[in-house]
Amino acid sequence: MPLVVAIIACVVVAALASYQVSLLLGAPLARFAWGGEDHYLQPRWRRFAALAIVLYVVGIVVLLGGVDVIRLGPPFAWSLGCYVYTAAFFAAFVLTARSRSAIERHLMLPVNVVLSGMFLIVAIAGHVR
């Protein structure tokens, strides 16, 4: 079960990373993220979008380590990483709830809370060794 949850979460996180890449490449989709102030990503948000991409890729690695697909290091380190991402996605949920963009709230609130739960499931039940 945790492996299936991790794979689904990896797909969702990869989609979020792809979305951030599309924003950096100039797609008119910024109303769904970063406060939803404009159709295009404002220059002040570009470095945060780039950082988000890196953090999403690290999150995918953490998920795969959490279910022993990647077997480097001690299992507790992967579990700890999953707990950190659980907290981060929950914090993103709280911050998104305060967004002025209604469309961002409607789209990203469920995504953040579901990802938070998925990382928690992997953190608790992920290791099979």
Short mmCIF file of N, CA, C and O in Angstrom, two decimals:
data_model
loop_
_atom_site.label_atom_id
_atom_site.label_comp_id
_atom_site.label_asym_id
_atom_site.label_seq_id
_atom_site.Cartn_x
_atom_site.Cartn_y
_atom_site.Cartn_z
N MET A 1 0.80 -1.21 0.00
CA MET A 1 0.00 0.00 0.00
C MET A 1 0.85 1.28 0.00
O MET A 1 0.57 2.17 -0.78
N PRO A 2 1.89 1.38 0.86
CA PRO A 2 2.69 2.61 0.83
C PRO A 2 3.37 2.84 -0.52
O PRO A 2 3.55 3.98 -0.93
N LEU A 3 3.74 1.75 -1.22
CA LEU A 3 4.38 1.90 -2.52
C LEU A 3 3.42 2.55 -3.52
O LEU A 3 3.80 3.45 -4.26
N VAL A 4 2.17 2.14 -3.51
CA VAL A 4 1.17 2.72 -4.41
C VAL A 4 0.96 4.19 -4.07
O VAL A 4 0.90 5.04 -4.97
N VAL A 5 0.86 4.49 -2.79
CA VAL A 5 0.70 5.89 -2.36
C VAL A 5 1.90 6.71 -2.80
O VAL A 5 1.75 7.83 -3.31
N ALA A 6 3.10 6.16 -2.65
CA ALA A 6 4.31 6.89 -3.04
C ALA A 6 4.35 7.14 -4.54
O ALA A 6 4.73 8.22 -4.98
N ILE A 7 3.95 6.17 -5.32
CA ILE A 7 3.96 6.33 -6.78
C ILE A 7 2.96 7.40 -7.20
O ILE A 7 3.28 8.28 -8.02
N ILE A 8 1.77 7.37 -6.63
CA ILE A 8 0.76 8.40 -6.95
C ILE A 8 1.27 9.77 -6.54
O ILE A 8 1.17 10.75 -7.29
N ALA A 9 1.86 9.86 -5.34
CA ALA A 9 2.39 11.14 -4.87
C ALA A 9 3.53 11.62 -5.77
O ALA A 9 3.62 12.82 -6.07
N CYS A 10 4.38 10.71 -6.23
CA CYS A 10 5.47 11.08 -7.14
C CYS A 10 4.92 11.68 -8.43
O CYS A 10 5.45 12.67 -8.95
N VAL A 11 3.85 11.11 -8.95
CA VAL A 11 3.24 11.61 -10.18
C VAL A 11 2.70 13.02 -9.95
O VAL A 11 2.89 13.92 -10.77
N VAL A 12 2.02 13.23 -8.82
CA VAL A 12 1.46 14.55 -8.52
C VAL A 12 2.57 15.57 -8.31
O VAL A 12 2.51 16.70 -8.84
N VAL A 13 3.61 15.20 -7.58
CA VAL A 13 4.72 16.12 -7.34
C VAL A 13 5.45 16.42 -8.65
O VAL A 13 5.84 17.57 -8.91
N ALA A 14 5.61 15.43 -9.51
CA ALA A 14 6.23 15.66 -10.82
C ALA A 14 5.37 16.61 -11.66
O ALA A 14 5.91 17.46 -12.37
N ALA A 15 4.06 16.48 -11.56
CA ALA A 15 3.17 17.40 -12.27
C ALA A 15 3.33 18.83 -11.75
O ALA A 15 3.34 19.79 -12.53
N LEU A 16 3.48 18.97 -10.44
CA LEU A 16 3.70 20.30 -9.86
C LEU A 16 5.03 20.89 -10.33
O LEU A 16 5.12 22.08 -10.64
N ALA A 17 6.06 20.06 -10.39
CA ALA A 17 7.36 20.53 -10.88
C ALA A 17 7.25 20.94 -12.35
O ALA A 17 7.78 21.99 -12.75
N SER A 18 6.55 20.16 -13.14
CA SER A 18 6.35 20.50 -14.56
C SER A 18 5.59 21.80 -14.71
O SER A 18 5.88 22.61 -15.59
N TYR A 19 4.62 22.01 -13.85
CA TYR A 19 3.86 23.26 -13.86
C TYR A 19 4.77 24.46 -13.58
O TYR A 19 4.69 25.47 -14.26
N GLN A 20 5.66 24.31 -12.60
CA GLN A 20 6.59 25.40 -12.29
C GLN A 20 7.54 25.65 -13.46
O GLN A 20 7.87 26.80 -13.77
N VAL A 21 7.97 24.59 -14.14
CA VAL A 21 8.82 24.75 -15.32
C VAL A 21 8.06 25.52 -16.40
O VAL A 21 8.60 26.44 -17.03
N SER A 22 6.80 25.18 -16.59
CA SER A 22 6.01 25.88 -17.61
C SER A 22 5.84 27.35 -17.26
O SER A 22 5.85 28.21 -18.14
N LEU A 23 5.71 27.65 -15.97
CA LEU A 23 5.64 29.06 -15.56
C LEU A 23 6.94 29.79 -15.88
O LEU A 23 6.93 30.91 -16.37
N LEU A 24 8.07 29.13 -15.60
CA LEU A 24 9.36 29.75 -15.90
C LEU A 24 9.57 29.94 -17.40
O LEU A 24 10.26 30.88 -17.82
N LEU A 25 8.96 29.10 -18.20
CA LEU A 25 9.09 29.21 -19.65
C LEU A 25 8.09 30.19 -20.26
O LEU A 25 8.09 30.38 -21.47
N GLY A 26 7.25 30.78 -19.40
CA GLY A 26 6.36 31.84 -19.89
C GLY A 26 4.92 31.45 -20.14
O GLY A 26 4.18 32.22 -20.76
N ALA A 27 4.50 30.28 -19.69
CA ALA A 27 3.09 29.90 -19.88
C ALA A 27 2.19 30.83 -19.07
O ALA A 27 2.52 31.19 -17.94
N PRO A 28 1.03 31.22 -19.62
CA PRO A 28 0.13 32.15 -18.92
C PRO A 28 -0.75 31.45 -17.89
O PRO A 28 -1.97 31.48 -17.96
N LEU A 29 -0.12 30.79 -16.93
CA LEU A 29 -0.85 30.00 -15.93
C LEU A 29 -0.58 30.45 -14.50
O LEU A 29 -0.88 29.73 -13.56
N ALA A 30 0.00 31.63 -14.33
CA ALA A 30 0.41 32.06 -12.99
C ALA A 30 -0.77 32.40 -12.08
O ALA A 30 -0.58 32.54 -10.88
N ARG A 31 -1.96 32.50 -12.62
CA ARG A 31 -3.10 32.81 -11.75
C ARG A 31 -3.42 31.66 -10.81
O ARG A 31 -4.18 31.82 -9.87
N PHE A 32 -2.83 30.48 -11.06
CA PHE A 32 -3.04 29.32 -10.20
C PHE A 32 -2.00 29.20 -9.10
O PHE A 32 -2.07 28.27 -8.30
N ALA A 33 -1.00 30.08 -9.07
CA ALA A 33 0.10 29.94 -8.11
C ALA A 33 0.71 31.28 -7.76
O ALA A 33 0.48 32.27 -8.45
N TRP A 34 1.48 31.29 -6.72
CA TRP A 34 2.24 32.46 -6.29
C TRP A 34 1.36 33.69 -6.10
O TRP A 34 1.69 34.78 -6.52
N GLY A 35 0.21 33.47 -5.50
CA GLY A 35 -0.70 34.58 -5.20
C GLY A 35 -1.69 34.89 -6.29
O GLY A 35 -2.63 35.64 -6.08
N GLY A 36 -1.53 34.32 -7.46
CA GLY A 36 -2.48 34.49 -8.54
C GLY A 36 -2.68 35.91 -9.00
O GLY A 36 -3.76 36.28 -9.45
N GLU A 37 -1.63 36.74 -8.91
CA GLU A 37 -1.76 38.15 -9.23
C GLU A 37 -1.83 38.43 -10.72
O GLU A 37 -2.36 39.47 -11.13
N ASP A 38 -1.29 37.58 -11.56
CA ASP A 38 -1.19 37.86 -12.98
C ASP A 38 -1.25 36.55 -13.76
O ASP A 38 -1.17 35.47 -13.18
N HIS A 39 -1.39 36.67 -15.07
CA HIS A 39 -1.40 35.47 -15.91
C HIS A 39 0.00 34.91 -16.11
O HIS A 39 0.17 33.72 -16.32
N TYR A 40 1.00 35.77 -16.09
CA TYR A 40 2.38 35.35 -16.29
C TYR A 40 3.15 35.49 -14.97
O TYR A 40 2.87 36.38 -14.18
N LEU A 41 4.11 34.62 -14.78
CA LEU A 41 4.91 34.65 -13.55
C LEU A 41 5.73 35.94 -13.49
O LEU A 41 6.49 36.25 -14.41
N GLN A 42 5.54 36.66 -12.42
CA GLN A 42 6.27 37.91 -12.23
C GLN A 42 7.75 37.62 -11.96
O GLN A 42 8.08 36.60 -11.35
N PRO A 43 8.64 38.52 -12.38
CA PRO A 43 10.08 38.29 -12.17
C PRO A 43 10.45 38.02 -10.71
O PRO A 43 11.34 37.23 -10.44
N ARG A 44 9.77 38.65 -9.78
CA ARG A 44 10.11 38.45 -8.36
C ARG A 44 9.81 37.03 -7.88
O ARG A 44 10.33 36.60 -6.85
N TRP A 45 8.98 36.28 -8.60
CA TRP A 45 8.64 34.92 -8.19
C TRP A 45 9.46 33.86 -8.91
O TRP A 45 9.39 32.69 -8.57
N ARG A 46 10.26 34.27 -9.89
CA ARG A 46 11.00 33.29 -10.68
C ARG A 46 11.98 32.46 -9.86
O ARG A 46 12.08 31.25 -10.02
N ARG A 47 12.72 33.09 -8.96
CA ARG A 47 13.68 32.31 -8.16
C ARG A 47 12.97 31.34 -7.23
O ARG A 47 13.46 30.26 -6.94
N PHE A 48 11.76 31.72 -6.76
CA PHE A 48 11.00 30.81 -5.90
C PHE A 48 10.45 29.63 -6.70
O PHE A 48 10.40 28.51 -6.20
N ALA A 49 10.06 29.89 -7.95
CA ALA A 49 9.60 28.80 -8.81
C ALA A 49 10.75 27.83 -9.08
O ALA A 49 10.56 26.61 -9.06
N ALA A 50 11.95 28.35 -9.32
CA ALA A 50 13.12 27.50 -9.54
C ALA A 50 13.43 26.68 -8.28
O ALA A 50 13.73 25.48 -8.38
N LEU A 51 13.35 27.31 -7.13
CA LEU A 51 13.57 26.60 -5.87
C LEU A 51 12.51 25.52 -5.67
O LEU A 51 12.81 24.41 -5.22
N ALA A 52 11.26 25.84 -6.01
CA ALA A 52 10.18 24.86 -5.88
C ALA A 52 10.46 23.63 -6.73
O ALA A 52 10.22 22.50 -6.29
N ILE A 53 10.98 23.83 -7.93
CA ILE A 53 11.29 22.70 -8.80
C ILE A 53 12.32 21.79 -8.14
O ILE A 53 12.15 20.57 -8.10
N VAL A 54 13.36 22.37 -7.59
CA VAL A 54 14.40 21.60 -6.90
C VAL A 54 13.80 20.84 -5.71
O VAL A 54 14.05 19.64 -5.52
N LEU A 55 12.97 21.53 -4.93
CA LEU A 55 12.36 20.89 -3.76
C LEU A 55 11.39 19.78 -4.15
O LEU A 55 11.28 18.77 -3.45
N TYR A 56 10.69 19.95 -5.26
CA TYR A 56 9.80 18.89 -5.73
C TYR A 56 10.61 17.66 -6.16
O TYR A 56 10.22 16.54 -5.84
N VAL A 57 11.73 17.87 -6.84
CA VAL A 57 12.57 16.74 -7.25
C VAL A 57 13.12 16.03 -6.02
O VAL A 57 13.11 14.79 -5.94
N VAL A 58 13.57 16.79 -5.04
CA VAL A 58 14.05 16.18 -3.78
C VAL A 58 12.91 15.42 -3.10
O VAL A 58 13.11 14.33 -2.56
N GLY A 59 11.71 15.98 -3.15
CA GLY A 59 10.54 15.30 -2.56
C GLY A 59 10.28 13.96 -3.21
O GLY A 59 9.93 12.99 -2.54
N ILE A 60 10.44 13.88 -4.53
CA ILE A 60 10.26 12.61 -5.23
C ILE A 60 11.31 11.60 -4.76
O ILE A 60 10.98 10.44 -4.49
N VAL A 61 12.54 12.04 -4.62
CA VAL A 61 13.61 11.16 -4.13
C VAL A 61 13.30 10.69 -2.71
O VAL A 61 13.47 9.51 -2.38
N VAL A 62 12.82 11.60 -1.87
CA VAL A 62 12.47 11.24 -0.49
C VAL A 62 11.34 10.21 -0.47
O VAL A 62 11.38 9.24 0.29
N LEU A 63 10.33 10.40 -1.32
CA LEU A 63 9.25 9.42 -1.39
C LEU A 63 9.78 8.04 -1.80
O LEU A 63 9.42 7.03 -1.19
N LEU A 64 10.62 8.02 -2.82
CA LEU A 64 11.15 6.74 -3.29
C LEU A 64 12.04 6.09 -2.24
O LEU A 64 12.04 4.86 -2.08
N GLY A 65 12.79 6.90 -1.51
CA GLY A 65 13.58 6.36 -0.40
C GLY A 65 12.70 5.87 0.73
O GLY A 65 13.02 4.90 1.42
N GLY A 66 11.58 6.53 0.92
CA GLY A 66 10.66 6.16 1.99
C GLY A 66 10.01 4.81 1.81
O GLY A 66 9.56 4.19 2.77
N VAL A 67 9.94 4.35 0.56
CA VAL A 67 9.37 3.03 0.29
C VAL A 67 10.42 2.04 -0.19
O VAL A 67 10.11 1.02 -0.80
N ASP A 68 11.69 2.36 0.06
CA ASP A 68 12.82 1.48 -0.25
C ASP A 68 13.05 1.23 -1.73
O ASP A 68 13.67 0.23 -2.10
N VAL A 69 12.59 2.09 -2.59
CA VAL A 69 12.96 1.99 -4.00
C VAL A 69 14.40 2.46 -4.14
O VAL A 69 15.17 1.91 -4.90
N ILE A 70 14.74 3.48 -3.37
CA ILE A 70 16.12 3.94 -3.26
C ILE A 70 16.63 3.45 -1.92
O ILE A 70 16.06 3.77 -0.89
N ARG A 71 17.69 2.68 -1.94
CA ARG A 71 18.19 2.08 -0.70
C ARG A 71 19.55 2.66 -0.32
O ARG A 71 20.54 1.96 -0.27
N LEU A 72 19.58 3.93 -0.07
CA LEU A 72 20.79 4.60 0.39
C LEU A 72 20.51 5.16 1.78
O LEU A 72 19.50 5.81 1.99
N GLY A 73 21.42 4.94 2.68
CA GLY A 73 21.27 5.51 4.01
C GLY A 73 20.28 4.76 4.87
O GLY A 73 19.60 3.83 4.43
N PRO A 74 20.18 5.19 6.11
CA PRO A 74 19.29 4.51 7.06
C PRO A 74 17.82 4.84 6.79
O PRO A 74 17.49 5.96 6.39
N PRO A 75 16.94 3.89 7.03
CA PRO A 75 15.51 4.11 6.79
C PRO A 75 14.92 5.28 7.59
O PRO A 75 14.04 5.98 7.11
N PHE A 76 15.43 5.51 8.80
CA PHE A 76 14.86 6.61 9.60
C PHE A 76 15.09 7.96 8.94
O PHE A 76 14.29 8.89 9.10
N ALA A 77 16.17 8.09 8.16
CA ALA A 77 16.43 9.36 7.48
C ALA A 77 15.37 9.63 6.42
O ALA A 77 14.91 10.76 6.25
N TRP A 78 14.97 8.59 5.68
CA TRP A 78 13.92 8.75 4.68
C TRP A 78 12.58 9.06 5.36
O TRP A 78 11.81 9.89 4.87
N SER A 79 12.33 8.38 6.48
CA SER A 79 11.09 8.66 7.21
C SER A 79 11.08 10.10 7.71
O SER A 79 10.06 10.79 7.61
N LEU A 80 12.20 10.55 8.23
CA LEU A 80 12.30 11.93 8.69
C LEU A 80 12.05 12.90 7.54
O LEU A 80 11.32 13.89 7.69
N GLY A 81 12.63 12.60 6.38
CA GLY A 81 12.40 13.44 5.21
C GLY A 81 10.93 13.48 4.83
O GLY A 81 10.40 14.53 4.47
N CYS A 82 10.26 12.35 4.92
CA CYS A 82 8.82 12.31 4.62
C CYS A 82 8.03 13.15 5.62
O CYS A 82 7.07 13.84 5.25
N TYR A 83 8.42 13.10 6.90
CA TYR A 83 7.75 13.95 7.90
C TYR A 83 7.98 15.44 7.61
O TYR A 83 7.08 16.26 7.78
N VAL A 84 9.18 15.78 7.17
CA VAL A 84 9.48 17.18 6.83
C VAL A 84 8.59 17.63 5.67
O VAL A 84 8.01 18.72 5.71
N TYR A 85 8.47 16.81 4.65
CA TYR A 85 7.61 17.16 3.52
C TYR A 85 6.14 17.17 3.91
O TYR A 85 5.35 17.96 3.38
N THR A 86 5.74 16.31 4.83
CA THR A 86 4.37 16.35 5.35
C THR A 86 4.10 17.73 5.94
O THR A 86 3.09 18.37 5.64
N ALA A 87 5.01 18.18 6.78
CA ALA A 87 4.86 19.51 7.41
C ALA A 87 4.91 20.62 6.37
O ALA A 87 4.13 21.59 6.45
N ALA A 88 5.78 20.49 5.37
CA ALA A 88 5.89 21.53 4.35
C ALA A 88 4.62 21.64 3.52
O ALA A 88 4.14 22.76 3.25
N PHE A 89 4.05 20.53 3.12
CA PHE A 89 2.81 20.59 2.34
C PHE A 89 1.64 21.06 3.20
O PHE A 89 0.73 21.73 2.71
N PHE A 90 1.65 20.73 4.49
CA PHE A 90 0.60 21.26 5.36
C PHE A 90 0.77 22.77 5.52
O PHE A 90 -0.21 23.51 5.51
N ALA A 91 2.00 23.24 5.65
CA ALA A 91 2.24 24.69 5.72
C ALA A 91 1.81 25.36 4.43
O ALA A 91 1.22 26.46 4.44
N ALA A 92 2.07 24.72 3.29
CA ALA A 92 1.62 25.26 2.00
C ALA A 92 0.09 25.33 1.96
O ALA A 92 -0.48 26.28 1.42
N PHE A 93 -0.56 24.34 2.55
CA PHE A 93 -2.02 24.35 2.65
C PHE A 93 -2.50 25.57 3.43
O PHE A 93 -3.39 26.29 2.99
N VAL A 94 -1.88 25.82 4.57
CA VAL A 94 -2.26 26.97 5.39
C VAL A 94 -2.01 28.28 4.66
O VAL A 94 -2.86 29.18 4.66
N LEU A 95 -0.85 28.40 4.02
CA LEU A 95 -0.54 29.63 3.29
C LEU A 95 -1.45 29.83 2.09
O LEU A 95 -1.87 30.95 1.80
N THR A 96 -1.76 28.76 1.40
CA THR A 96 -2.65 28.86 0.24
C THR A 96 -4.06 29.25 0.68
O THR A 96 -4.76 29.96 -0.03
N ALA A 97 -4.46 28.81 1.85
CA ALA A 97 -5.79 29.17 2.36
C ALA A 97 -5.91 30.68 2.55
O ALA A 97 -7.01 31.22 2.52
N ARG A 98 -4.79 31.35 2.71
CA ARG A 98 -4.79 32.81 2.90
C ARG A 98 -4.60 33.57 1.58
O ARG A 98 -4.56 34.79 1.58
N SER A 99 -4.49 32.86 0.48
CA SER A 99 -4.26 33.51 -0.81
C SER A 99 -5.45 34.36 -1.23
O SER A 99 -6.60 34.02 -0.97
N ARG A 100 -5.16 35.46 -1.90
CA ARG A 100 -6.23 36.32 -2.43
C ARG A 100 -6.86 35.72 -3.67
O ARG A 100 -7.94 36.11 -4.07
N SER A 101 -6.19 34.78 -4.30
CA SER A 101 -6.68 34.17 -5.53
C SER A 101 -7.62 33.01 -5.21
O SER A 101 -7.20 31.97 -4.70
N ALA A 102 -8.88 33.20 -5.54
CA ALA A 102 -9.87 32.14 -5.29
C ALA A 102 -9.56 30.89 -6.10
O ALA A 102 -9.70 29.77 -5.61
N ILE A 103 -9.13 31.07 -7.33
CA ILE A 103 -8.83 29.93 -8.19
C ILE A 103 -7.62 29.14 -7.66
O ILE A 103 -7.60 27.92 -7.71
N GLU A 104 -6.65 29.85 -7.11
CA GLU A 104 -5.50 29.16 -6.51
C GLU A 104 -5.94 28.37 -5.28
O GLU A 104 -5.53 27.22 -5.10
N ARG A 105 -6.79 28.98 -4.47
CA ARG A 105 -7.28 28.27 -3.28
C ARG A 105 -8.06 27.01 -3.68
O ARG A 105 -7.85 25.94 -3.11
N HIS A 106 -8.94 27.11 -4.66
CA HIS A 106 -9.77 25.97 -5.04
C HIS A 106 -8.96 24.84 -5.65
O HIS A 106 -9.30 23.68 -5.49
N LEU A 107 -7.89 25.19 -6.34
CA LEU A 107 -7.07 24.17 -6.98
C LEU A 107 -6.01 23.59 -6.05
O LEU A 107 -5.86 22.37 -5.93
N MET A 108 -5.27 24.45 -5.37
CA MET A 108 -4.10 24.00 -4.63
C MET A 108 -4.38 23.53 -3.20
O MET A 108 -3.60 22.76 -2.65
N LEU A 109 -5.47 23.99 -2.57
CA LEU A 109 -5.76 23.52 -1.21
C LEU A 109 -5.91 22.00 -1.17
O LEU A 109 -5.25 21.34 -0.36
N PRO A 110 -6.75 21.42 -2.03
CA PRO A 110 -6.86 19.96 -1.98
C PRO A 110 -5.56 19.24 -2.33
O PRO A 110 -5.22 18.22 -1.72
N VAL A 111 -4.82 19.79 -3.29
CA VAL A 111 -3.55 19.16 -3.69
C VAL A 111 -2.59 19.15 -2.50
O VAL A 111 -1.97 18.11 -2.20
N ASN A 112 -2.47 20.27 -1.81
CA ASN A 112 -1.53 20.34 -0.68
C ASN A 112 -1.94 19.43 0.47
O ASN A 112 -1.08 18.76 1.07
N VAL A 113 -3.22 19.37 0.78
CA VAL A 113 -3.63 18.53 1.91
C VAL A 113 -3.50 17.04 1.55
O VAL A 113 -3.08 16.23 2.39
N VAL A 114 -3.79 16.68 0.31
CA VAL A 114 -3.65 15.28 -0.10
C VAL A 114 -2.17 14.87 -0.12
O VAL A 114 -1.82 13.79 0.37
N LEU A 115 -1.31 15.73 -0.65
CA LEU A 115 0.12 15.41 -0.65
C LEU A 115 0.67 15.31 0.77
O LEU A 115 1.50 14.45 1.06
N SER A 116 0.20 16.18 1.64
CA SER A 116 0.63 16.11 3.04
C SER A 116 0.26 14.74 3.62
O SER A 116 1.07 14.09 4.28
N GLY A 117 -0.96 14.29 3.36
CA GLY A 117 -1.39 12.98 3.85
C GLY A 117 -0.62 11.84 3.23
O GLY A 117 -0.28 10.86 3.91
N MET A 118 -0.31 11.95 1.96
CA MET A 118 0.43 10.88 1.29
C MET A 118 1.86 10.76 1.82
O MET A 118 2.35 9.65 2.05
N PHE A 119 2.51 11.90 2.03
CA PHE A 119 3.84 11.86 2.63
C PHE A 119 3.78 11.27 4.04
O PHE A 119 4.67 10.54 4.45
N LEU A 120 2.72 11.59 4.77
CA LEU A 120 2.56 11.04 6.12
C LEU A 120 2.39 9.52 6.08
O LEU A 120 2.99 8.80 6.89
N ILE A 121 1.60 9.04 5.14
CA ILE A 121 1.42 7.59 5.01
C ILE A 121 2.76 6.91 4.72
O ILE A 121 3.10 5.89 5.34
N VAL A 122 3.54 7.48 3.82
CA VAL A 122 4.85 6.90 3.50
C VAL A 122 5.78 6.98 4.71
O VAL A 122 6.52 6.03 5.00
N ALA A 123 5.72 8.08 5.44
CA ALA A 123 6.58 8.23 6.62
C ALA A 123 6.26 7.17 7.67
O ALA A 123 7.16 6.61 8.29
N ILE A 124 4.99 6.88 7.86
CA ILE A 124 4.59 5.95 8.92
C ILE A 124 4.75 4.49 8.50
O ILE A 124 5.25 3.67 9.25
N ALA A 125 4.34 4.18 7.26
CA ALA A 125 4.26 2.78 6.87
C ALA A 125 5.14 2.42 5.68
O ALA A 125 4.98 1.35 5.11
N GLY A 126 6.07 3.27 5.32
CA GLY A 126 6.80 3.09 4.07
C GLY A 126 7.82 1.99 4.02
O GLY A 126 8.00 1.37 2.98
N HIS A 127 8.54 1.73 5.07
CA HIS A 127 9.67 0.81 4.99
C HIS A 127 9.26 -0.64 5.18
O HIS A 127 8.48 -0.97 6.04
N VAL A 128 9.82 -1.45 4.32
CA VAL A 128 9.51 -2.87 4.37
C VAL A 128 10.67 -3.72 4.89
O VAL A 128 10.54 -4.89 5.11
N ARG A 129 11.85 -3.10 5.06
CA ARG A 129 12.99 -3.88 5.55
C ARG A 129 12.87 -4.16 7.02
O ARG A 129 12.34 -3.49 7.80
#
